[in-house]
């Protein structure tokens, strides 16, 4: 299982944003929905072994997290507007208001109160990685085939309090240039795809 | 210089499409504009050494090609709607109707009649690569620091007549899973970023 937790520092935790101006009205949910596409979709379908968490730390209902699960997701479309529409409909739900942990609000999409702590509670056994420009090159690390959880910052990076909440984690980087979050997810996914082939060849 | 030529098999060569339903009305220009973001933008600005060609082989004014040049591009925004708006405005121009080669139609954006042949004429000295799932792993190739031109198919892949028009080229792949075009561009860009560091260390 591969899990990506994308931290939206100011991303809207409510459905109060405009699909016609996503970057300007949603605290940059455009960055986050692009990561959903990259993590869950390949050329001819859905990555069934991938999960994406969008940590929504901005606006009236924050902190709140949406979880997209490749194993049960249906009708995922790759374009930003379609994904943002799915996010908007999911955020309109109040099913998670009083719940503990994730509650499914659409097919394959669940919502929970909280940010980092909700993600960690949902993936207790996963090995934690934090994307950091000063981290170890991902190519020097054996990603193996284990349950892995990658925390990726948005355009504002990871705030210290978010980093503290994540706790012990391996800091990794993907190369010499600072990249958009979705490109980081694309490179990590490729690294995991390659690692899996290597692992299978070994066994 | 790194150049990416994204082949839009049915992508609209005219501005007759809706920003509210890009995938459904434009022959999948959404795929192409995502490649523009990936190739030209990093976390804190524009890749000045990158050029993207969008080959628009669908609709009334096809074949036609748009060229986005990182060296002169301005006000590039990363979201699909903003990029599609830029494409729409650029395609409304008729400056390229009778011209030979590329004509600038917006700051950093040029249009030309033709598809593959227009790209090849614009980059005569570039080493040609074609993305192909059966190609050599990009990690086994020395990309060096040269002028490189990568042809990438859209969701429909590269038609044989397009492949024939490209002519002699090195066929490369980026890994074991068939990926969306923009993820391919992200992985190639990362490979080029890493190659450049290696080349500089050597010299």
JSON list of N, CA, C and O in Angstrom, two decimals, chain B residues 68-90:
[
{"chain": "B", "resi": 68, "resn": "UNK", "atom": "N", "xyz": [5.14, 26.79, -26.46]},
{"chain": "B", "resi": 68, "resn": "UNK", "atom": "CA", "xyz": [5.29, 27.56, -25.23]},
{"chain": "B", "resi": 68, "resn": "UNK", "atom": "C", "xyz": [6.77, 27.59, -24.88]},
{"chain": "B", "resi": 68, "resn": "UNK", "atom": "O", "xyz": [7.38, 26.54, -24.69]},
{"chain": "B", "resi": 69, "resn": "UNK", "atom": "N", "xyz": [7.32, 28.78, -24.77]},
{"chain": "B", "resi": 69, "resn": "UNK", "atom": "CA", "xyz": [8.75, 28.92, -24.57]},
{"chain": "B", "resi": 69, "resn": "UNK", "atom": "C", "xyz": [9.03, 29.47, -23.16]},
{"chain": "B", "resi": 69, "resn": "UNK", "atom": "O", "xyz": [8.66, 30.59, -22.84]},
{"chain": "B", "resi": 70, "resn": "UNK", "atom": "N", "xyz": [9.68, 28.66, -22.34]},
{"chain": "B", "resi": 70, "resn": "UNK", "atom": "CA", "xyz": [9.97, 29.06, -20.96]},
{"chain": "B", "resi": 70, "resn": "UNK", "atom": "C", "xyz": [10.83, 30.30, -20.87]},
{"chain": "B", "resi": 70, "resn": "UNK", "atom": "O", "xyz": [10.75, 31.05, -19.90]},
{"chain": "B", "resi": 71, "resn": "UNK", "atom": "N", "xyz": [11.64, 30.54, -21.90]},
{"chain": "B", "resi": 71, "resn": "UNK", "atom": "CA", "xyz": [12.56, 31.69, -21.88]},
{"chain": "B", "resi": 71, "resn": "UNK", "atom": "C", "xyz": [11.81, 33.01, -21.94]},
{"chain": "B", "resi": 71, "resn": "UNK", "atom": "O", "xyz": [12.26, 34.02, -21.40]},
{"chain": "B", "resi": 72, "resn": "UNK", "atom": "N", "xyz": [10.65, 33.02, -22.58]},
{"chain": "B", "resi": 72, "resn": "UNK", "atom": "CA", "xyz": [9.94, 34.30, -22.74]},
{"chain": "B", "resi": 72, "resn": "UNK", "atom": "C", "xyz": [8.53, 34.28, -22.17]},
{"chain": "B", "resi": 72, "resn": "UNK", "atom": "O", "xyz": [7.84, 35.31, -22.16]},
{"chain": "B", "resi": 73, "resn": "UNK", "atom": "N", "xyz": [8.10, 33.13, -21.65]},
{"chain": "B", "resi": 73, "resn": "UNK", "atom": "CA", "xyz": [6.73, 33.03, -21.12]},
{"chain": "B", "resi": 73, "resn": "UNK", "atom": "C", "xyz": [6.54, 33.96, -19.93]},
{"chain": "B", "resi": 73, "resn": "UNK", "atom": "O", "xyz": [7.46, 34.16, -19.13]},
{"chain": "B", "resi": 74, "resn": "UNK", "atom": "N", "xyz": [5.35, 34.53, -19.84]},
{"chain": "B", "resi": 74, "resn": "UNK", "atom": "CA", "xyz": [5.03, 35.39, -18.70]},
{"chain": "B", "resi": 74, "resn": "UNK", "atom": "C", "xyz": [3.65, 35.04, -18.16]},
{"chain": "B", "resi": 74, "resn": "UNK", "atom": "O", "xyz": [2.77, 34.63, -18.90]},
{"chain": "B", "resi": 75, "resn": "UNK", "atom": "N", "xyz": [3.48, 35.26, -16.88]},
{"chain": "B", "resi": 75, "resn": "UNK", "atom": "CA", "xyz": [2.17, 35.08, -16.25]},
{"chain": "B", "resi": 75, "resn": "UNK", "atom": "C", "xyz": [1.59, 33.69, -16.46]},
{"chain": "B", "resi": 75, "resn": "UNK", "atom": "O", "xyz": [0.39, 33.54, -16.62]},
{"chain": "B", "resi": 76, "resn": "UNK", "atom": "N", "xyz": [2.45, 32.69, -16.51]},
{"chain": "B", "resi": 76, "resn": "UNK", "atom": "CA", "xyz": [1.95, 31.33, -16.62]},
{"chain": "B", "resi": 76, "resn": "UNK", "atom": "C", "xyz": [1.38, 30.90, -15.28]},
{"chain": "B", "resi": 76, "resn": "UNK", "atom": "O", "xyz": [2.07, 30.97, -14.26]},
{"chain": "B", "resi": 77, "resn": "UNK", "atom": "N", "xyz": [0.15, 30.44, -15.29]},
{"chain": "B", "resi": 77, "resn": "UNK", "atom": "CA", "xyz": [-0.44, 29.92, -14.06]},
{"chain": "B", "resi": 77, "resn": "UNK", "atom": "C", "xyz": [-0.56, 28.41, -14.17]},
{"chain": "B", "resi": 77, "resn": "UNK", "atom": "O", "xyz": [-0.65, 27.87, -15.26]},
{"chain": "B", "resi": 78, "resn": "UNK", "atom": "N", "xyz": [-0.51, 27.72, -13.03]},
{"chain": "B", "resi": 78, "resn": "UNK", "atom": "CA", "xyz": [-0.43, 26.26, -13.09]},
{"chain": "B", "resi": 78, "resn": "UNK", "atom": "C", "xyz": [-1.75, 25.54, -13.28]},
{"chain": "B", "resi": 78, "resn": "UNK", "atom": "O", "xyz": [-1.75, 24.36, -13.63]},
{"chain": "B", "resi": 79, "resn": "UNK", "atom": "N", "xyz": [-2.86, 26.21, -13.06]},
{"chain": "B", "resi": 79, "resn": "UNK", "atom": "CA", "xyz": [-4.12, 25.47, -13.08]},
{"chain": "B", "resi": 79, "resn": "UNK", "atom": "C", "xyz": [-4.64, 25.29, -14.50]},
{"chain": "B", "resi": 79, "resn": "UNK", "atom": "O", "xyz": [-4.39, 26.08, -15.40]},
{"chain": "B", "resi": 80, "resn": "UNK", "atom": "N", "xyz": [-5.36, 24.20, -14.68]},
{"chain": "B", "resi": 80, "resn": "UNK", "atom": "CA", "xyz": [-5.83, 23.81, -16.01]},
{"chain": "B", "resi": 80, "resn": "UNK", "atom": "C", "xyz": [-6.68, 24.87, -16.67]},
{"chain": "B", "resi": 80, "resn": "UNK", "atom": "O", "xyz": [-6.55, 25.11, -17.87]},
{"chain": "B", "resi": 81, "resn": "UNK", "atom": "N", "xyz": [-7.55, 25.50, -15.90]},
{"chain": "B", "resi": 81, "resn": "UNK", "atom": "CA", "xyz": [-8.45, 26.46, -16.50]},
{"chain": "B", "resi": 81, "resn": "UNK", "atom": "C", "xyz": [-7.69, 27.68, -17.04]},
{"chain": "B", "resi": 81, "resn": "UNK", "atom": "O", "xyz": [-7.97, 28.18, -18.13]},
{"chain": "B", "resi": 82, "resn": "UNK", "atom": "N", "xyz": [-6.71, 28.16, -16.28]},
{"chain": "B", "resi": 82, "resn": "UNK", "atom": "CA", "xyz": [-5.92, 29.31, -16.72]},
{"chain": "B", "resi": 82, "resn": "UNK", "atom": "C", "xyz": [-5.10, 28.95, -17.96]},
{"chain": "B", "resi": 82, "resn": "UNK", "atom": "O", "xyz": [-5.01, 29.72, -18.91]},
{"chain": "B", "resi": 83, "resn": "UNK", "atom": "N", "xyz": [-4.52, 27.76, -17.95]},
{"chain": "B", "resi": 83, "resn": "UNK", "atom": "CA", "xyz": [-3.72, 27.34, -19.11]},
{"chain": "B", "resi": 83, "resn": "UNK", "atom": "C", "xyz": [-4.61, 27.13, -20.34]},
{"chain": "B", "resi": 83, "resn": "UNK", "atom": "O", "xyz": [-4.24, 27.50, -21.45]},
{"chain": "B", "resi": 84, "resn": "UNK", "atom": "N", "xyz": [-5.79, 26.56, -20.11]},
{"chain": "B", "resi": 84, "resn": "UNK", "atom": "CA", "xyz": [-6.71, 26.35, -21.23]},
{"chain": "B", "resi": 84, "resn": "UNK", "atom": "C", "xyz": [-7.21, 27.68, -21.79]},
{"chain": "B", "resi": 84, "resn": "UNK", "atom": "O", "xyz": [-7.43, 27.82, -22.99]},
{"chain": "B", "resi": 85, "resn": "UNK", "atom": "N", "xyz": [-7.35, 28.67, -20.91]},
{"chain": "B", "resi": 85, "resn": "UNK", "atom": "CA", "xyz": [-7.74, 30.01, -21.37]},
{"chain": "B", "resi": 85, "resn": "UNK", "atom": "C", "xyz": [-6.65, 30.60, -22.25]},
{"chain": "B", "resi": 85, "resn": "UNK", "atom": "O", "xyz": [-6.93, 31.21, -23.30]},
{"chain": "B", "resi": 86, "resn": "UNK", "atom": "N", "xyz": [-5.41, 30.43, -21.85]},
{"chain": "B", "resi": 86, "resn": "UNK", "atom": "CA", "xyz": [-4.28, 30.90, -22.65]},
{"chain": "B", "resi": 86, "resn": "UNK", "atom": "C", "xyz": [-4.25, 30.19, -24.01]},
{"chain": "B", "resi": 86, "resn": "UNK", "atom": "O", "xyz": [-4.01, 30.82, -25.05]},
{"chain": "B", "resi": 87, "resn": "UNK", "atom": "N", "xyz": [-4.50, 28.89, -24.01]},
{"chain": "B", "resi": 87, "resn": "UNK", "atom": "CA", "xyz": [-4.54, 28.13, -25.26]},
{"chain": "B", "resi": 87, "resn": "UNK", "atom": "C", "xyz": [-5.67, 28.64, -26.15]},
{"chain": "B", "resi": 87, "resn": "UNK", "atom": "O", "xyz": [-5.49, 28.86, -27.36]},
{"chain": "B", "resi": 88, "resn": "UNK", "atom": "N", "xyz": [-6.82, 28.86, -25.55]},
{"chain": "B", "resi": 88, "resn": "UNK", "atom": "CA", "xyz": [-7.99, 29.32, -26.30]},
{"chain": "B", "resi": 88, "resn": "UNK", "atom": "C", "xyz": [-7.72, 30.67, -26.98]},
{"chain": "B", "resi": 88, "resn": "UNK", "atom": "O", "xyz": [-7.98, 30.85, -28.17]},
{"chain": "B", "resi": 89, "resn": "UNK", "atom": "N", "xyz": [-7.16, 31.60, -26.21]},
{"chain": "B", "resi": 89, "resn": "UNK", "atom": "CA", "xyz": [-6.84, 32.92, -26.78]},
{"chain": "B", "resi": 89, "resn": "UNK", "atom": "C", "xyz": [-5.79, 32.80, -27.88]},
{"chain": "B", "resi": 89, "resn": "UNK", "atom": "O", "xyz": [-5.86, 33.49, -28.90]},
{"chain": "B", "resi": 90, "resn": "UNK", "atom": "N", "xyz": [-4.81, 31.94, -27.66]},
{"chain": "B", "resi": 90, "resn": "UNK", "atom": "CA", "xyz": [-3.75, 31.77, -28.66]},
{"chain": "B", "resi": 90, "resn": "UNK", "atom": "C", "xyz": [-4.30, 31.18, -29.95]},
{"chain": "B", "resi": 90, "resn": "UNK", "atom": "O", "xyz": [-3.92, 31.59, -31.05]}
]
